[in-house]
XYZ file of C-alpha atoms in Angstrom:
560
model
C 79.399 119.834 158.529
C 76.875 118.629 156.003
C 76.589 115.352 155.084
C 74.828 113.953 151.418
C 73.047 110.896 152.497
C 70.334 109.127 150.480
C 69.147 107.002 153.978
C 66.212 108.270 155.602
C 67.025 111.052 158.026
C 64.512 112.231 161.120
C 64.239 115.607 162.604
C 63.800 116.829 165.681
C 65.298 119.496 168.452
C 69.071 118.478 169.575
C 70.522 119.029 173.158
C 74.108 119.775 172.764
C 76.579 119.025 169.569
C 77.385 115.582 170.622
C 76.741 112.857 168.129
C 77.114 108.798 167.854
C 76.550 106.040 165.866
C 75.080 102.571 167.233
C 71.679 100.678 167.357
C 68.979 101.292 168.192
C 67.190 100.078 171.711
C 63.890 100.520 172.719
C 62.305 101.248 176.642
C 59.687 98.757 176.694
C 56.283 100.470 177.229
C 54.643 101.130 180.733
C 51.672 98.704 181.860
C 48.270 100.292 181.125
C 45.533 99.988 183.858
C 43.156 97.274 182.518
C 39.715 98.287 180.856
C 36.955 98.295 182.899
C 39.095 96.945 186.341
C 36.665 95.855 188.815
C 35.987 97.609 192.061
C 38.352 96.035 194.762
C 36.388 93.310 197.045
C 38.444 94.402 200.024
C 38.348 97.986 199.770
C 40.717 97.973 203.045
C 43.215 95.598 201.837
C 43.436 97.656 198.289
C 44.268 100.831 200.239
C 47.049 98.947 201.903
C 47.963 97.358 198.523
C 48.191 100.955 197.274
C 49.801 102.457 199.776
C 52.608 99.975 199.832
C 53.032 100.579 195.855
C 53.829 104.255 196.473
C 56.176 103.397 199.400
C 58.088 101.237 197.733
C 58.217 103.308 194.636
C 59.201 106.106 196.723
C 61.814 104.430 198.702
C 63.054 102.919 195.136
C 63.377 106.495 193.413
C 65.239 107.689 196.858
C 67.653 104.876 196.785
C 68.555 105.133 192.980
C 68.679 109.266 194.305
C 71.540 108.081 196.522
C 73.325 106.473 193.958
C 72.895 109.488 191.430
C 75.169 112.509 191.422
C 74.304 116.327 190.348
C 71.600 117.392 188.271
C 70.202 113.624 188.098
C 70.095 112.934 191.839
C 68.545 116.165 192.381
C 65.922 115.477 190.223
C 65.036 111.921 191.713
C 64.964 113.178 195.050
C 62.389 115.131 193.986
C 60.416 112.396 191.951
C 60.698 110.137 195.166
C 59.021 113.039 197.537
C 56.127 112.969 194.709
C 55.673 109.639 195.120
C 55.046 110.015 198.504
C 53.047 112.943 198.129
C 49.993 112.703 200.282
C 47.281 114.855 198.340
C 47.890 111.946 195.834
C 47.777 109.362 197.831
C 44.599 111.100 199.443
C 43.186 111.317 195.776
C 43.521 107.647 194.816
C 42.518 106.272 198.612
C 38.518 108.586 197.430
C 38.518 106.818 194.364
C 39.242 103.538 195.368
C 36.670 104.183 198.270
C 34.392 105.338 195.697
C 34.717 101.887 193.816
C 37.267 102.564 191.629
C 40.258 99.586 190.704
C 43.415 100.607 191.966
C 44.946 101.135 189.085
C 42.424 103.100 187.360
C 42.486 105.051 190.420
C 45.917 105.698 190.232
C 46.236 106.088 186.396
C 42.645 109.270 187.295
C 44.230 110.479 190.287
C 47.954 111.409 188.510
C 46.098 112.521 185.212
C 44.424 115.216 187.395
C 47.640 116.606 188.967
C 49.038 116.245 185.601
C 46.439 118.309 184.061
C 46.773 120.979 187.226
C 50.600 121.120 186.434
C 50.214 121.433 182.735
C 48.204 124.061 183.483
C 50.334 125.892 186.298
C 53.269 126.233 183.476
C 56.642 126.666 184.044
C 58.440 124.323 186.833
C 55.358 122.239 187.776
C 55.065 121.618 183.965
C 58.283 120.051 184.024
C 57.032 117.299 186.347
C 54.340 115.972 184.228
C 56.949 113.199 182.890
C 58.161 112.656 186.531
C 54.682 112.201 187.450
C 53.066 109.917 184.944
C 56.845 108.043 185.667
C 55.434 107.409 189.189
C 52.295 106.643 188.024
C 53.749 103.703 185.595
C 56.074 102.450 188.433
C 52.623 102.412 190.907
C 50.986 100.873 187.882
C 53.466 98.031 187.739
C 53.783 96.978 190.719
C 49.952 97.020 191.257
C 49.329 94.513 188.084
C 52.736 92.798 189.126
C 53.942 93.850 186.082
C 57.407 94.790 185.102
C 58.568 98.300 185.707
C 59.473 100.686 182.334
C 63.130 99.916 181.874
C 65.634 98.858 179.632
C 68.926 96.351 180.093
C 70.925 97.234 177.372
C 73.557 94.766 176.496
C 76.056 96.763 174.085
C 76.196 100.325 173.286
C 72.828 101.907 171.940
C 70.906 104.786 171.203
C 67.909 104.563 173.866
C 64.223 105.454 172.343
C 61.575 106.033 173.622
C 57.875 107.962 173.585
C 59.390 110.083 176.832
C 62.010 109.217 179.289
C 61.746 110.527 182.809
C 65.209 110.988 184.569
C 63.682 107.837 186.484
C 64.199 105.991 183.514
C 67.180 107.230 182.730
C 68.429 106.418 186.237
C 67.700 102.422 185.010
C 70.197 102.585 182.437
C 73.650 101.701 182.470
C 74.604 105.453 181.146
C 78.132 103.261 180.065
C 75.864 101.791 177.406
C 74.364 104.693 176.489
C 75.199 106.481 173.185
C 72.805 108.452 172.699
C 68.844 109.385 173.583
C 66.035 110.069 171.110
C 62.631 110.612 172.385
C 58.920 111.205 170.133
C 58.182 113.680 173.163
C 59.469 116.239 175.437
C 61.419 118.939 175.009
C 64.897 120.353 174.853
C 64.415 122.037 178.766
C 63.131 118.979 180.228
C 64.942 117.317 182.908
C 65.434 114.207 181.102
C 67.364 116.274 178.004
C 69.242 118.790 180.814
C 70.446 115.838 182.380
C 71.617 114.019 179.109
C 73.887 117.288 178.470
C 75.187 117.271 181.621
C 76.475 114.073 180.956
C 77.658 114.876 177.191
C 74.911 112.002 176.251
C 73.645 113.412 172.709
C 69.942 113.860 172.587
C 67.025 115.036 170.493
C 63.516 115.080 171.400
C 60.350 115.506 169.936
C 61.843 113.395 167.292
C 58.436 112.214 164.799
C 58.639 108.337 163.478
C 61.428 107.182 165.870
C 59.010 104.868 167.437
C 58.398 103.316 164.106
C 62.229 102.630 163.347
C 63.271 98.581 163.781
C 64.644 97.365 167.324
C 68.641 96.964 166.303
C 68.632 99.170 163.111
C 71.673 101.117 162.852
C 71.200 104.965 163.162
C 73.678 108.202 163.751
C 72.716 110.807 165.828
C 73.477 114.403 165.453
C 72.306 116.425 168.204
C 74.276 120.171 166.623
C 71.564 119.099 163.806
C 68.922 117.327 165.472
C 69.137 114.986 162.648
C 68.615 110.889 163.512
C 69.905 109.233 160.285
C 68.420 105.710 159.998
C 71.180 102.935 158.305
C 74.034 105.785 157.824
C 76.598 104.492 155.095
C 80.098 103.726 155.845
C 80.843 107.399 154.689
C 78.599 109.463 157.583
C 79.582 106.393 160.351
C 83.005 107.473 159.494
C 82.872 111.450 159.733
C 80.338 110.585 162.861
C 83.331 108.746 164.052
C 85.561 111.277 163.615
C 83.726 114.027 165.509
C 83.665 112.084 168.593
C 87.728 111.657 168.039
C 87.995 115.291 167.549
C 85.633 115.918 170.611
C 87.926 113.752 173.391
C 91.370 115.261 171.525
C 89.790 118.821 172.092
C 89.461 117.944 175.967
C 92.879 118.142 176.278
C 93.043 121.892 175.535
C 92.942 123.597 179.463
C 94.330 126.807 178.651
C 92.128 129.635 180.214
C 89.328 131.161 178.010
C 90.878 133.636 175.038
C 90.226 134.575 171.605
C 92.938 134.213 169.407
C 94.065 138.094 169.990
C 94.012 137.640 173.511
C 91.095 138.420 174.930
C 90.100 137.397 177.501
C 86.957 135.276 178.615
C 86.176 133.246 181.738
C 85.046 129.587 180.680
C 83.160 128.994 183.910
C 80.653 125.562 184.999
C 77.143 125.614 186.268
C 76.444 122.933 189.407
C 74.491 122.101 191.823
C 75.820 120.701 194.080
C 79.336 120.268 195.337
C 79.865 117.192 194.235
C 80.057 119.059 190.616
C 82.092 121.529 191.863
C 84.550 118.623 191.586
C 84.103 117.991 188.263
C 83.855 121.171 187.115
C 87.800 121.524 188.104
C 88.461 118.149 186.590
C 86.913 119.616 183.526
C 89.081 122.711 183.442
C 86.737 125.348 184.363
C 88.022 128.285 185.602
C 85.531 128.675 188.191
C 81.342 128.256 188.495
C 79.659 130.606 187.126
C 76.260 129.432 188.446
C 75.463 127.196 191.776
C 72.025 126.362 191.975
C 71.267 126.070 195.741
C 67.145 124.895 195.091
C 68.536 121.816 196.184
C 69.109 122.875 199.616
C 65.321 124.002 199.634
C 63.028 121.818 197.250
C 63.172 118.376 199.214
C 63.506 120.073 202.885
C 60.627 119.819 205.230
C 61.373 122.966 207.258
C 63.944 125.774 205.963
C 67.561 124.877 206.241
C 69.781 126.691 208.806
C 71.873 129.177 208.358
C 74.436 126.396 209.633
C 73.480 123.741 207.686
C 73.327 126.099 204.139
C 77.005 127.458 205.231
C 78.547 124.144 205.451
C 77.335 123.051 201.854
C 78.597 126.759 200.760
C 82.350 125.829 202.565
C 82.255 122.328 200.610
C 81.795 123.833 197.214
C 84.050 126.652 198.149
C 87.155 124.225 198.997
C 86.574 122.029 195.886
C 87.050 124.865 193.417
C 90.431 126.035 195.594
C 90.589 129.641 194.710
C 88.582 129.598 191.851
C 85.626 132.171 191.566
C 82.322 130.867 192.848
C 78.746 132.807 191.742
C 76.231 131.738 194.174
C 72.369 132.062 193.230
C 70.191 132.349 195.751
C 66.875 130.508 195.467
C 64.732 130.624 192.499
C 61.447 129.121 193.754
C 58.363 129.853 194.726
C 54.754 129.170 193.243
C 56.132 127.529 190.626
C 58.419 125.100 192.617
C 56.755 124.477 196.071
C 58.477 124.628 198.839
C 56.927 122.640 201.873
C 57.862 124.861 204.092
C 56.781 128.312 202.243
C 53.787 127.446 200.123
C 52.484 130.077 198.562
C 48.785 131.008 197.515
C 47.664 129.081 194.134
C 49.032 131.586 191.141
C 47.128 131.421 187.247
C 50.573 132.332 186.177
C 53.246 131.373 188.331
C 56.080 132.311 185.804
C 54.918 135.509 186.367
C 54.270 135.303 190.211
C 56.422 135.309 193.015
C 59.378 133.387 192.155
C 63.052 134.222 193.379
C 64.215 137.552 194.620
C 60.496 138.360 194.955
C 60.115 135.209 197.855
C 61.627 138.387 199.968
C 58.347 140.202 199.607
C 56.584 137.887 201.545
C 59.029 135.026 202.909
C 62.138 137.825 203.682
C 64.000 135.726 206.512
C 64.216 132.942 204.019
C 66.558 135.199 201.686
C 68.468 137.077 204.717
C 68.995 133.394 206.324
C 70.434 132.139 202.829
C 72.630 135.926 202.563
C 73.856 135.347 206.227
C 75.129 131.329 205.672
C 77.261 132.825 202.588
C 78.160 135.796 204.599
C 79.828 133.423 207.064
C 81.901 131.166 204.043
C 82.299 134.304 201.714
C 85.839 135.168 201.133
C 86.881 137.280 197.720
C 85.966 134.236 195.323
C 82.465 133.675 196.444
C 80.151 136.052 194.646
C 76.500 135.865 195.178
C 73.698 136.576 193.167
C 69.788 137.283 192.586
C 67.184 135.581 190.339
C 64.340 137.024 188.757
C 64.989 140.937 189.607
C 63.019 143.493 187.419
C 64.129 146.628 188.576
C 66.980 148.329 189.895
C 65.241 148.823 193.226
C 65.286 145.138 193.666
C 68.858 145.034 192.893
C 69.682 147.468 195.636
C 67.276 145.716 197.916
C 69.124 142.661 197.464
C 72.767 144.189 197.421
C 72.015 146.086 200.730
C 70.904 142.542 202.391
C 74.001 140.650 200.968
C 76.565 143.121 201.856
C 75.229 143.783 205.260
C 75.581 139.604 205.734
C 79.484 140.205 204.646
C 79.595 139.331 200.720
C 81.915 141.074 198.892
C 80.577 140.483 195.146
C 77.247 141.458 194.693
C 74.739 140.726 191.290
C 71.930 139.961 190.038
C 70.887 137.866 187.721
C 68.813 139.276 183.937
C 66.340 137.245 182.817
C 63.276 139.166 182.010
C 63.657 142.337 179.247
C 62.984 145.099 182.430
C 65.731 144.174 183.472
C 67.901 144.324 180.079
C 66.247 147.611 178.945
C 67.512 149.266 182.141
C 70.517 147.214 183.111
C 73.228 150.450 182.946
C 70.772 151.615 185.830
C 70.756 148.275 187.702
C 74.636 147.651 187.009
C 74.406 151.086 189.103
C 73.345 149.306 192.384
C 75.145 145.634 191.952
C 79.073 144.610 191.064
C 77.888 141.957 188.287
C 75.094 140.490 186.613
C 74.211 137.303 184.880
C 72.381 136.288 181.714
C 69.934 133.327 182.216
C 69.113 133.270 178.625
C 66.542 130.619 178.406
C 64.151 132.526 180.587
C 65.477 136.022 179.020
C 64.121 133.622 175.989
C 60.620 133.049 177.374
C 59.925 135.942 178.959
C 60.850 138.093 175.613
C 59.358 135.848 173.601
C 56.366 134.909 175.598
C 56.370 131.389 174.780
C 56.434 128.836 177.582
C 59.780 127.059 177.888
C 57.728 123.246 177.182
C 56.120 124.179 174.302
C 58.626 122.143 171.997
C 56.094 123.325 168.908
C 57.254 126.548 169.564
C 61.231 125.774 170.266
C 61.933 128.408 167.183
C 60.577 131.107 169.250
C 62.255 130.243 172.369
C 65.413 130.214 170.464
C 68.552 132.460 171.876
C 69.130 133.385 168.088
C 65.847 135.221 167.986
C 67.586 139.153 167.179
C 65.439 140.299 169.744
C 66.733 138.001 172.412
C 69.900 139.011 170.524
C 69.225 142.680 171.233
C 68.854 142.493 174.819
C 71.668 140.617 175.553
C 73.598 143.631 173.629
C 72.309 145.807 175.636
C 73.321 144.084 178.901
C 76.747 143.415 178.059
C 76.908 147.230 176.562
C 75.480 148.655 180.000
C 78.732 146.244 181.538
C 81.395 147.895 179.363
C 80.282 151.340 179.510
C 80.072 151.072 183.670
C 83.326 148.264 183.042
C 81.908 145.756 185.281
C 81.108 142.218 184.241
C 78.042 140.744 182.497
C 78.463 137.028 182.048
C 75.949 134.612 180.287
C 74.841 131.529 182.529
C 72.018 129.598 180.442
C 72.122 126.686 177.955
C 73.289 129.475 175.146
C 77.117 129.514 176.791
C 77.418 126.089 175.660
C 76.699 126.475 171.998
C 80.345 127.189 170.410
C 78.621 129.254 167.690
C 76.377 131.330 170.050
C 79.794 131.528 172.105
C 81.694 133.848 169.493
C 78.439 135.800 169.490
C 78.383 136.634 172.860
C 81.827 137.061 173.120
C 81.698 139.883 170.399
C 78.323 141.314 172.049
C 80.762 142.101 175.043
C 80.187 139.583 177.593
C 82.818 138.570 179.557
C 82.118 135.297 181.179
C 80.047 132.186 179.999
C 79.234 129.417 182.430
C 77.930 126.080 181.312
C 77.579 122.211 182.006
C 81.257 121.310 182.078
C 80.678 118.733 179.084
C 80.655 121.857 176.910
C 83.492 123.427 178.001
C 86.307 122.082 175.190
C 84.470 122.897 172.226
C 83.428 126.436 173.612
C 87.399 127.503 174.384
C 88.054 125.347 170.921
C 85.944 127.745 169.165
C 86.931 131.302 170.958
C 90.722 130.402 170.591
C 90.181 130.560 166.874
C 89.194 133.981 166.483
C 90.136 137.443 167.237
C 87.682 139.700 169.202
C 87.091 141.510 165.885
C 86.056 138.448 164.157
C 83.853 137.807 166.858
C 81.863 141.416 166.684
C 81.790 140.579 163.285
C 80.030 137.487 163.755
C 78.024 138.954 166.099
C 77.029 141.837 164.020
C 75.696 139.168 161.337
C 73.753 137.699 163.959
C 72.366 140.936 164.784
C 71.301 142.155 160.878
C 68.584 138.808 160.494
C 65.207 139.295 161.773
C 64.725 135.613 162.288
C 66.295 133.041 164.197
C 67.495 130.755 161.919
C 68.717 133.608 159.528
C 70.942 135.045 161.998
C 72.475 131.397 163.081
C 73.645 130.679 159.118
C 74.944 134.173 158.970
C 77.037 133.825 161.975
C 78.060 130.267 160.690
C 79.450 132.137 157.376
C 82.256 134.067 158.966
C 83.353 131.385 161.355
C 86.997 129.670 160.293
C 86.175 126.746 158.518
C 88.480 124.954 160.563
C 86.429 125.334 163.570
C 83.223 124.628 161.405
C 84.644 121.114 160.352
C 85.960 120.447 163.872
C 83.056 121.186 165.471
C 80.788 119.838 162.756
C 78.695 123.088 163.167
């Protein structure tokens, strides 16, 4: 719902629909390497100096890793392995050789990587923040400075240029209102993380740095809107929404429209751990487990064994419920120690997924075999990154030879849209992943926040695709479900629900509003909806005229 409000009001890109009101708090800034640092005097001594920063920064990350759960542990596992990564630690040792100060050899040495994954794109771009995090925590303890942090002492909205999940792993998230960054962008780990964890947040956020330490502000991220002092009128309605929010969690009933059709309400996870909460949060299965973390911090592939006995964990915490199983999705673009592949100019586009089995093939038939060996009719596995239906039946034949019952794939780039009646043909199910369906339609890097309006899932030509999919699904009545960030938007929900899909799978935070929203309309008012959606030729066109024909009910409930 719209607000009139004469305060100032900043705009950026919101994660989620969340929104809070409280202070502002600021993440004090990262020491600097000093101008002109001198070369060390011991040039032994500052290797050993340097060495033990990235140790202990390492072993730091790892232990705050250990106390993490999900998507956030994953994540600083990963930024603790970088830490101890030993091209950069072979980098910085030649420059401090060379006569460099340690900290300006640090602060060169991670601006190089950081310009190599910058350029690299997709995954490795992600890691810039995670890397210039390790960088500032190196930094620190070099100068014997204080790490970047923040003790917050009531409830706040956190700000900052960019937050790395490292950061956000200082916090006491019970404190934590809300996030609000100048940088990023709304697929970075940092704002991933903050949804999974129902934490409003909006990034790339201009002037938020320039707002007083303490001054009020309400943050909307369904709007992306940071109002600065809100009157007593917005705090209130703020207020309310939150009210409205926990009263909606109480709603479990299975996913529906109002007619009675039906629509699984399914959880993404990673681990199984959050195949724990997802059952506390009333999903009625997962819809997406992400098993990279079995693979990105191992040394040597994991075993058969070792992958089946994570698979049986996951599979006893749902009890019963369905479980869709994606097989890896790395490879250029997230390195794999043990199955590096040859440097790619456009790893988005290299080999990545399904396509590891063109040159790494025991790595997917060892990963098909472990859920061969758990698989009983809830497990359901499934492919990333497949273009063609060949690849589909390529992957089907391996996974039902290993014993899997379910078979899919997952559609992410427009081959496989355009032609998914003839892939549907080979596989039970498939799977939207819409933000790289966004990308790769779209051709527009996922981190390019200046060009979040083309990335957009309401682009009609994202739109189109997704029609098409879930079309192929009825004709061949088999299901198409919808596993990116779009299943969580309660708006884009009625969408997809009239396009025809017949599953959405999310982070378990978004789960109340999303059933809130389909158990308010009929299927026909969600076609029509869709249909609305469908008629713009721009993004934001097609959002407002699917926002016209939903109940105004759910509109002021929702505060869509």
């Amino acid at each position: 719902m719209s607000v009139t409000t004469e305060a100032e009001t900043l705009v950026g890109i919101g994660v989620g629909r969340s929104c809070a009101v409280a202070p502002i708090a600021f993440v004090h800034a990262a020491p600097k390497a000093p101008a002109n640092e001198p070369a060390p005097a011991d040039v032994e001594a500052a290797l050993t100096t340097v060495q033990d920063a990235f140790d202990a920064v390492s072993a730091s990350l790892q232990a705050r890793a250990d106390a993490a759960s999900g998507g956030l542990a994953e994540v600083l596992q990963a930024t603790a392995l970088m830490a101890g990564d030993v091209s950069l630690h072979g980098d910085v040792k030649n420059r401090v050789t060379a006569g460099t100060g340690p900290a300006t050899a640090v602060t060169e040495a991670v601006a190089g990587f950081a310009a190599m994954f910058e350029a690299a794109g997709g995954y490795l771009a992600e890691r810039v923040t995670d890397l210039n995090s390790v960088r500032d925590r190196v930094v620190a303890r070099l100068l014997g400075a204080e790490e970047p942090g923040l003790t917050l002492t009531e409830r706040s909205v956190v700000a900052a240029e960019d937050l790395s999940p490292a950061d956000t792993a200082t916090l006491d998230l019970d404190l934590v209102a809300g996030i609000v960054t100048e940088l990023g962008g709304p697929t970075g780990h940092t704002a991933i993380i903050a949804g999974q964890l129902g934490i409003p947040c909006l990034v790339r956020v201009a002037g938020i740095l320039e707002v007083a330490e303490g001054t009020t502000v309400a943050v909307d991220a369904s709007s992306g809107e940071v109002t600065v002092e809100p009157d007593a009128a917005l705090q209130a309605t703020y207020l309310a929404r939150v009210e409205a929010e926990a009263a909606l969690a109480a709603d479990t009933a299975p996913g529906a429209t109002s007619d009675g059709h039906a629509i699984q309400l399914l959880a993404n996870i990673g681990t199984p751990v959050d195949a724990v909460r997802a059952v506390a949060a009333h999903a009625e299965g997962v819809g997406l487990f992400r098993t990279e973390v079995l693979f990105l911090d191992a040394t040597d592939a994991p075993t058969a064994e070792d992958q089946a006995a994570t698979y049986r964990e996951a599979i006893d915490a749902l009890a019963g419920r369905k479980l869709v199983v994606r097989t890896i999705d790395a490879g250029a673009d997230k390195p794999l120690a043990f199955a590096t592949q040859l440097d790619e100019e456009n790893p988005a586009l290299g080999v990545r997924g399904f396509r590891l089995a063109r040159t790494l093939p025991d790595l997917i038939d060892t990963q098909v075999t472990a859920l061969g060996t758990v698989a009983d009719d809830t497990v359901w596995a499934m492919a990333p990154m497949i273009a063609t239906p060949a690849e589909a039946k390529d992957f089907a034949s391996r996974a039902r030879i290993a014993g899997i019952g379910k078979v899919g794939v997952m559609v992410e780039v427009p081959a496989a849209a355009l032609r998914a009646e003839a892939i549907l043909t080979e596989v039970d199910f498939v799977s939207l992943g819409t933000n790289d369906l966004a990308q790769y339609t779209m051709a527009t890097d996922r981190l390019r926040g200046e060009l979040a309006d083309l990335l957009s899932p309401w682009q009609p030509a994202v739109l189109e695709l997704v029609r098409a999919t879930a079309q192929a699904g009825v004709k061949l009545s088999k299901p198409v479900g919808v596993c990116g960030e779009s299943a969580s938007d309660p708006l884009m929900a009625l969408v997809l629900t009239g396009l025809g899909i017949t599953s959405l799978s999310m982070s378990p935070g978004a789960l109340p509003a999303v059933r809130y929203a389909i158990r308010h309309h009929t299927q026909a008012q969600c076609e029509a909806i869709a249909a609305a959606a469908l008629s713009q030729d721009e993004a934001a066109p097609a959002r407002d005229a699917a926002l016209a024909l939903v109940e105004p009910q759910v509109r002021e409930t929702l505060g869509l």
